[in-house]
Coordinates of C-alpha atoms and ligand atoms in Angstrom, one line a residue:
M1 CA 0.0 0.0 0.0
K2 CA 1.4 3.3 -1.0
T3 CA -0.5 6.4 0.1
N4 CA -0.4 10.1 -0.5
K5 CA 1.9 12.5 1.3
S6 CA -0.7 14.7 2.8
V7 CA -1.3 14.7 6.6
L8 CA -3.7 16.1 9.0
V9 CA -2.0 17.3 12.2
S10 CA -4.5 17.5 15.1
G11 CA -3.2 19.7 17.9
G12 CA -0.8 21.2 15.4
T13 CA -0.4 24.5 17.2
G14 CA 0.8 22.8 20.4
F15 CA 4.4 22.3 21.4
I16 CA 5.0 18.9 19.8
G17 CA 2.5 19.4 17.0
S18 CA 4.0 22.7 15.7
H19 CA 7.5 21.3 15.6
T20 CA 6.3 18.2 13.8
A21 CA 4.4 20.2 11.3
V22 CA 7.7 22.0 10.4
E23 CA 9.6 18.8 10.0
L24 CA 6.9 17.2 7.9
I25 CA 6.9 20.1 5.6
N26 CA 10.7 20.0 5.4
A27 CA 10.4 16.3 4.5
G28 CA 8.0 17.1 1.6
Y29 CA 4.6 16.4 3.2
S30 CA 1.7 18.8 2.8
V31 CA 0.2 19.6 6.1
V32 CA -3.3 20.6 7.3
I33 CA -3.6 21.7 10.9
V34 CA -6.7 21.3 13.1
D35 CA -6.7 22.8 16.5
N36 CA -9.2 24.5 18.7
L37 CA -6.5 26.7 20.3
S38 CA -7.7 25.6 23.8
N39 CA -4.0 25.5 25.0
S40 CA -2.2 27.3 22.2
E41 CA -2.1 30.4 20.1
A42 CA -3.0 31.1 16.5
T43 CA 0.3 33.0 16.1
V44 CA 2.0 29.6 16.1
I45 CA 0.6 29.1 12.6
D46 CA 2.4 32.3 11.5
G47 CA 5.6 30.9 13.1
I48 CA 5.3 27.6 11.2
E49 CA 4.7 29.6 8.0
R50 CA 7.7 31.8 8.6
I51 CA 10.1 28.8 9.2
T52 CA 8.8 26.8 6.2
S53 CA 7.9 29.7 3.8
Q54 CA 4.7 27.9 3.2
K55 CA 1.0 28.7 3.7
I56 CA -0.5 26.2 6.1
P57 CA -4.2 25.4 5.9
F58 CA -5.6 25.8 9.4
E59 CA -9.0 24.6 10.7
N60 CA -10.0 26.1 14.0
V61 CA -12.1 23.1 15.0
D62 CA -12.5 21.0 18.2
T63 CA -11.7 17.4 17.4
C64 CA -14.4 16.4 19.9
D65 CA -17.0 17.9 17.6
L66 CA -17.6 15.1 15.2
K67 CA -19.8 17.1 12.8
A68 CA -17.2 19.9 12.5
L69 CA -14.4 17.4 12.2
R70 CA -16.2 15.7 9.4
G71 CA -16.1 19.0 7.6
V72 CA -12.4 19.0 7.8
F73 CA -12.2 15.5 6.3
E74 CA -14.6 16.6 3.5
R75 CA -12.5 19.7 2.7
H76 CA -9.0 18.1 2.7
D77 CA -7.6 15.1 0.9
F78 CA -5.0 13.8 3.5
D79 CA -4.4 10.1 3.8
S80 CA -2.7 10.2 7.2
V81 CA -3.3 11.8 10.6
I82 CA -0.9 12.6 13.4
H83 CA -3.1 12.9 16.5
F84 CA -1.7 15.3 19.2
A85 CA -4.9 17.0 20.3
A86 CA -5.2 16.2 24.0
F87 CA -5.1 17.6 27.5
K88 CA -1.8 16.8 29.2
A89 CA -1.6 18.2 32.7
V90 CA -1.2 15.2 35.0
G91 CA -2.3 17.0 38.2
E92 CA -5.3 18.6 36.6
S93 CA -6.4 15.2 35.3
V94 CA -6.5 13.9 38.9
S95 CA -8.9 16.7 40.0
E96 CA -10.9 16.7 36.8
P97 CA -10.9 13.2 35.4
L98 CA -14.1 13.5 33.3
K99 CA -12.6 16.4 31.5
Y100 CA -9.7 14.2 30.5
Y101 CA -11.6 11.1 29.6
Q102 CA -14.2 13.2 27.6
N103 CA -11.6 15.1 25.7
N104 CA -8.8 12.7 25.1
L105 CA -10.9 9.6 24.3
V106 CA -13.7 11.3 22.3
S107 CA -11.3 13.3 20.1
F108 CA -9.3 10.2 19.2
M109 CA -12.3 8.1 18.6
N110 CA -13.7 10.8 16.3
I111 CA -10.5 10.8 14.3
L112 CA -10.6 7.0 14.0
E113 CA -14.3 7.0 13.1
L114 CA -13.8 9.5 10.3
M115 CA -10.7 7.8 9.0
K116 CA -12.8 4.6 8.6
E117 CA -15.7 6.5 7.1
F118 CA -13.5 8.4 4.6
G119 CA -11.1 5.5 3.9
R120 CA -8.0 7.3 5.2
H121 CA -5.2 4.9 6.1
N122 CA -2.5 5.9 8.6
V123 CA -2.6 7.4 12.1
V124 CA 0.3 8.2 14.4
F125 CA -0.8 8.5 18.0
S126 CA 1.0 10.6 20.7
S127 CA 1.6 8.2 23.5
S128 CA 3.8 8.5 26.5
A129 CA 6.4 6.9 28.6
T130 CA 3.9 7.3 31.3
V131 CA 2.4 4.0 30.2
Y132 CA 5.5 2.2 31.8
G133 CA 4.8 3.7 35.2
D134 CA 7.5 2.8 37.8
A135 CA 9.2 0.2 35.6
D136 CA 10.8 -2.9 37.1
E137 CA 13.7 -2.9 34.7
L138 CA 15.5 0.0 33.0
P139 CA 15.8 1.0 30.2
V140 CA 12.3 0.3 29.1
T141 CA 11.7 -1.5 25.8
E142 CA 8.4 -1.6 24.0
Q143 CA 8.0 -5.1 25.5
S144 CA 8.3 -3.8 29.1
P145 CA 4.9 -4.2 30.8
R146 CA 2.6 -1.3 31.0
K147 CA 1.8 -0.5 34.7
P148 CA -1.6 0.5 36.0
A149 CA -1.9 4.2 35.3
T150 CA -1.5 6.5 38.3
S151 CA -3.5 9.4 36.8
P152 CA -6.5 9.8 34.5
Y153 CA -4.1 11.5 32.0
G154 CA -1.9 8.4 31.9
N155 CA -5.0 6.2 31.7
T156 CA -6.2 8.1 28.6
K157 CA -2.8 7.3 27.0
Q158 CA -3.2 3.6 27.7
M159 CA -6.8 3.5 26.7
C160 CA -6.1 5.3 23.4
E161 CA -3.3 2.8 22.6
D162 CA -5.8 0.0 23.2
I163 CA -8.5 1.7 21.1
L164 CA -5.9 2.1 18.2
R165 CA -4.8 -1.5 18.5
D166 CA -8.4 -2.7 18.3
C167 CA -9.3 -0.5 15.4
C168 CA -6.2 -1.6 13.5
A169 CA -7.3 -5.2 14.1
A170 CA -10.9 -4.6 13.1
Y171 CA -10.8 -2.2 10.2
P172 CA -8.9 -3.2 7.0
V173 CA -8.2 0.5 6.2
T174 CA -6.7 1.5 9.6
H175 CA -2.9 1.4 10.2
G176 CA -1.5 2.8 13.4
I177 CA 1.8 3.7 15.1
A178 CA 1.9 4.7 18.7
L179 CA 5.0 6.7 19.7
R180 CA 5.8 6.6 23.4
Y181 CA 7.6 9.9 24.1
F182 CA 9.9 10.4 27.0
N183 CA 10.5 14.0 28.1
P184 CA 10.2 16.4 25.2
I185 CA 12.2 19.7 25.8
G186 CA 13.8 22.5 23.9
A187 CA 12.5 24.7 21.1
H188 CA 13.1 25.3 17.4
P189 CA 16.6 26.6 16.9
T190 CA 15.2 29.7 15.2
A191 CA 13.3 30.5 18.4
I192 CA 10.3 31.2 16.3
I193 CA 8.3 28.4 17.9
G194 CA 8.6 26.7 21.3
E195 CA 6.7 25.6 24.3
L196 CA 4.0 28.1 25.5
P197 CA 2.8 26.9 28.9
R198 CA -0.2 28.8 30.3
G199 CA 0.1 29.9 33.9
V200 CA 2.6 28.2 36.2
P201 CA 4.5 25.5 34.2
N202 CA 4.1 21.9 35.4
N203 CA 7.1 20.7 33.5
L204 CA 10.7 21.1 34.5
V205 CA 12.3 22.9 31.6
P206 CA 9.7 25.7 31.2
F207 CA 10.0 26.2 34.9
I208 CA 13.8 26.4 34.7
T209 CA 13.6 29.0 31.8
Q210 CA 11.0 31.1 33.6
T211 CA 13.1 31.1 36.7
A212 CA 16.2 32.0 34.8
A213 CA 14.2 34.9 33.3
G214 CA 13.1 36.1 36.7
I215 CA 9.4 35.3 36.1
R216 CA 9.5 32.7 38.9
K217 CA 11.5 33.3 42.1
E218 CA 13.0 29.8 42.4
L219 CA 12.7 26.3 41.1
S220 CA 11.6 23.6 43.5
I221 CA 13.4 20.4 42.8
F222 CA 10.9 17.7 43.9
G223 CA 12.8 15.3 46.1
N224 CA 16.5 14.6 46.5
D225 CA 16.1 11.4 48.5
Y226 CA 15.4 9.0 45.6
D227 CA 17.5 6.0 45.0
T228 CA 19.5 7.6 42.2
P229 CA 23.1 8.8 41.9
D230 CA 22.4 12.3 43.2
G231 CA 19.0 11.6 44.8
T232 CA 17.0 13.5 42.2
C233 CA 14.8 11.8 39.6
L234 CA 16.2 10.4 36.3
R235 CA 14.5 11.2 33.0
D236 CA 15.2 10.8 29.3
Y237 CA 15.1 14.3 27.8
I238 CA 14.4 14.3 24.1
D239 CA 15.0 17.3 21.9
I240 CA 11.7 18.6 20.4
V241 CA 13.2 18.6 16.9
D242 CA 14.4 15.1 17.2
L243 CA 11.0 14.1 18.5
A244 CA 9.3 15.8 15.6
R245 CA 11.5 13.9 13.2
A246 CA 10.5 10.6 14.8
H247 CA 7.0 11.4 13.5
V248 CA 8.3 11.9 10.0
A249 CA 10.1 8.6 10.2
A250 CA 6.9 6.8 11.4
L251 CA 4.9 8.4 8.7
D252 CA 7.4 7.5 6.0
R253 CA 7.3 3.9 7.1
M254 CA 3.5 3.9 6.8
T255 CA 3.2 5.8 3.5
D256 CA 5.9 3.6 2.0
G257 CA 3.9 0.6 2.9
K258 CA 6.7 -0.8 5.1
M259 CA 4.7 -1.7 8.2
Q260 CA 5.2 -5.4 9.3
Q261 CA 2.0 -5.2 11.4
K262 CA -1.0 -3.0 11.2
Y263 CA -0.3 -1.6 14.7
E264 CA 3.2 -0.8 15.9
I265 CA 4.7 0.9 18.9
F266 CA 8.0 2.7 19.3
N267 CA 9.8 4.4 22.2
V268 CA 11.1 7.8 21.3
G269 CA 13.9 8.7 23.6
T270 CA 17.7 9.1 23.7
G271 CA 18.4 6.2 26.0
R272 CA 20.4 8.5 28.3
P273 CA 19.2 9.1 31.8
V274 CA 19.8 12.6 33.2
S275 CA 19.0 13.7 36.7
V276 CA 16.9 16.8 37.5
L277 CA 19.9 18.4 39.3
E278 CA 22.2 17.6 36.5
L279 CA 19.8 19.2 34.0
V280 CA 19.5 22.4 36.1
K281 CA 23.3 22.7 36.5
R282 CA 23.9 22.0 32.8
F283 CA 21.3 24.7 31.9
E284 CA 23.1 27.2 34.1
R285 CA 26.5 26.3 32.7
V286 CA 25.7 26.4 28.9
N287 CA 23.6 29.5 29.2
G288 CA 25.7 31.3 31.8
V289 CA 22.6 32.2 33.8
P290 CA 21.7 31.2 37.4
V291 CA 18.6 29.2 38.2
P292 CA 17.8 29.7 41.9
H293 CA 16.6 26.4 43.2
R294 CA 16.0 24.4 46.4
F295 CA 15.0 20.9 47.3
T296 CA 11.5 20.3 48.4
A297 CA 9.3 17.3 49.0
R298 CA 8.7 14.7 46.4
R299 CA 5.8 15.4 43.9
E300 CA 3.1 12.8 44.2
G301 CA 3.0 10.4 41.2
D302 CA 6.6 11.0 40.1
V303 CA 8.5 7.8 39.3
P304 CA 12.2 7.8 40.5
S305 CA 13.6 6.9 37.1
V306 CA 12.5 6.2 33.5
Y307 CA 14.5 6.1 30.3
A308 CA 14.1 4.5 27.0
D309 CA 15.7 1.7 25.1
P310 CA 15.3 3.4 21.7
T311 CA 16.8 0.4 19.7
L312 CA 13.6 -0.5 17.9
A313 CA 13.1 3.1 16.6
N314 CA 16.8 3.3 15.7
E315 CA 16.7 0.1 13.7
V316 CA 13.2 -0.1 12.3
L317 CA 12.4 3.6 11.8
G318 CA 15.9 4.5 11.0
W319 CA 15.5 7.3 13.5
K320 CA 17.9 8.4 16.2
A321 CA 18.1 11.3 18.6
T322 CA 21.0 13.5 17.3
R323 CA 20.7 16.8 19.0
D324 CA 23.2 17.6 21.7
L325 CA 21.6 18.2 25.1
D326 CA 23.6 21.5 25.5
D327 CA 22.2 22.7 22.2
T328 CA 18.7 21.8 23.3
L329 CA 19.1 23.7 26.5
R330 CA 20.5 26.7 24.6
A331 CA 17.5 26.6 22.3
A332 CA 15.1 26.5 25.3
W333 CA 16.8 29.6 26.8
K334 CA 16.9 31.4 23.4
W335 CA 13.1 30.8 23.1
Q336 CA 12.4 32.0 26.6
Q337 CA 14.3 35.2 25.9
S338 CA 12.4 35.7 22.6
L339 CA 9.2 35.9 24.7
A340 CA 10.4 38.9 26.7
Ligands
UFG1 N1 10.5 18.6 38.4 C1 10.9 19.4 39.5 N2 10.4 20.7 39.6 C2 9.5 21.2 38.8 C3 9.0 20.4 37.7 C4 9.5 19.1 37.6 O1 11.8 19.0 40.2 O2 9.1 22.3 39.0 C5 11.0 17.3 38.3 C6 10.0 16.2 38.4 O3 9.8 15.8 39.8 C7 10.5 15.1 37.5 C8 11.3 15.8 36.4 O4 11.5 17.2 36.9 O5 11.4 14.3 38.3 C9 10.5 15.9 35.1 O6 9.2 16.5 35.4 P1 8.2 16.9 34.3 O7 7.0 17.4 34.9 O8 9.0 17.9 33.3 O9 8.0 15.6 33.4 P2 7.4 14.2 34.0 O10 8.6 13.2 33.8 O11 6.8 14.3 35.2 O12 6.3 14.0 32.9 C10 6.5 13.9 31.6 C11 5.4 14.5 30.8 C12 4.1 13.6 31.0 C13 4.4 12.2 30.8 C14 5.6 11.7 31.6 C15 5.9 10.3 31.3 O13 5.1 15.8 31.1 O14 3.2 14.1 30.0 O15 6.7 12.5 31.3 O16 6.9 9.9 32.1 F1 3.3 11.5 31.1

């Protein structure tokens, strides 16, 4: 099966979606973006257009609205979808579970329903290392067991993976790849697009950059009594441009008809564990800027360590993380400074 090189990017104005749209265009795909701007800005479209010198068709539509989404399928002739549109705040999902189940499940089911109805073939789903929970063995491979989710957010990732697996088994037209991301950080090297958290950031790097910029007084490092080399948590930080390119590799595999199974899963990480303290120190060093920080209590729900075995993606997708962590941290700071 060889399919066309046009792709719908849901959530395409978000952090990962916008960088992926750029890399898809660089790789020769034509891109349509659908996003309801619930956690992003329309100006991101201008940024993607500036970087790529292309006009991007943009549909301001909520993917939970089946009727409106059907209109998008009617108006555009893409054969593939990359589905990013989802809520992602772990803590908020604990206090508002129905908001997460409603949004994250319905939007994905709508995409799958319309792909079936319109005979569209390929879907890449944004999954997460969160599905591995507190893994018994590190690094985690795609064969590592999924652990019971510790948040509704994490549960939506597991449920969407299962929904995709079942649809690929049931519907001849549907082919799916789930990419399990580790910790995406950084920004486009042009500093034209990057991460735009609303309010107080939940994630480490936006909190670091805002602290360095003086927007936040100090960074709390959540726990220094973990069973890790320096007592702080270990994560696998993946550059956002590298991560975006993993989507291109996944889509190339699908559009070239190279999938061995109708549903495949890949870890997208570097394979390199980095501690929270190490990341903070490294950010300070490469950017020459202090990040006031102190150790506080552990954050509920954090696992001590998780990092990827990316061998499968390296070998099967021909994808590898290439960006140097120092460059990634420089890009994150350059982006933060561009917001001033
Ligand atoms: N951290 C701090 N202080 C902060 C923010 C984070 O010390 O202000 C620490 C956390 O305790 C953790 C590390 O930095 O040890 C990374 O935290 P993030 O919130 O940036 O990322 P998580 O690893 O918690 O979560 C990320 C994604 C989730 C995904 C999960 C999968 O944000 O969407 O990885 O492991 F589910």
